XYZ file of C-alpha atoms in Angstrom:
72
model
C -5.359 -10.582 -9.131
C -6.668 -8.141 -11.696
C -7.160 -4.389 -11.343
C -10.892 -4.733 -10.684
C -10.353 -7.169 -7.812
C -7.643 -5.025 -6.229
C -9.822 -1.917 -6.399
C -12.733 -3.810 -4.848
C -10.464 -4.945 -1.998
C -9.310 -1.375 -1.365
C -12.864 -0.013 -1.521
C -14.042 -2.675 0.915
C -11.373 -1.836 3.506
C -11.877 1.898 3.113
C -15.676 1.516 3.121
C -16.024 3.320 -0.189
C -19.152 2.600 -2.175
C -18.010 3.013 -5.768
C -19.044 0.634 -8.498
C -16.270 -0.175 -10.964
C -16.655 -2.433 -13.952
C -14.595 -5.581 -14.244
C -12.861 -4.152 -17.305
C -11.564 -1.051 -15.502
C -8.637 0.513 -17.330
C -5.253 1.075 -15.737
C -5.626 4.768 -16.517
C -8.812 4.999 -14.453
C -7.273 2.938 -11.641
C -4.280 5.283 -11.639
C -6.548 8.312 -11.299
C -8.493 6.677 -8.451
C -5.333 5.766 -6.548
C -3.980 9.297 -6.752
C -6.732 10.382 -4.373
C -5.212 11.406 -1.042
C -7.169 8.764 0.868
C -6.074 5.917 -1.416
C -2.511 6.780 -2.400
C -1.178 4.541 0.385
C -2.200 1.506 -1.701
C -0.476 2.575 -4.938
C 2.648 0.423 -4.634
C 0.661 -2.639 -3.584
C -1.798 -2.121 -6.433
C 0.878 -1.880 -9.103
C 3.505 -4.346 -7.830
C 1.948 -6.435 -5.072
C 4.604 -5.200 -2.634
C 4.350 -2.972 0.428
C 6.709 -0.460 2.009
C 5.128 0.532 5.351
C 8.030 2.782 6.294
C 7.090 4.984 3.322
C 3.363 4.755 4.021
C 2.706 2.193 1.272
C 0.506 -0.607 2.586
C -1.885 -3.283 1.395
C -5.558 -3.544 2.305
C -4.677 -6.479 4.565
C -2.354 -4.276 6.625
C -4.943 -1.497 6.807
C -7.630 -3.966 7.822
C -5.451 -5.308 10.651
C -5.047 -1.804 11.993
C -1.275 -1.786 11.630
C -1.315 1.556 9.854
C -1.815 4.636 11.993
C -3.644 7.575 10.493
C -1.829 10.806 11.109
C -3.355 14.229 10.598
C -1.507 16.638 8.354
């Protein structure tokens, strides 16, 4: 899966309406994923792995409701 497809999957789950081009750079993807709302997908985006105990999930886990949102 390429960066564009992963971003689209994240945006779909989070209901974010942002148009990204299919040739999105890793630098832009990095900046997007540093947003507080999206940082939970960073590990999955870069490696394909998840670490729920550390708050790092995939869109599939978020979509299934297995991740609780906690206020700060």
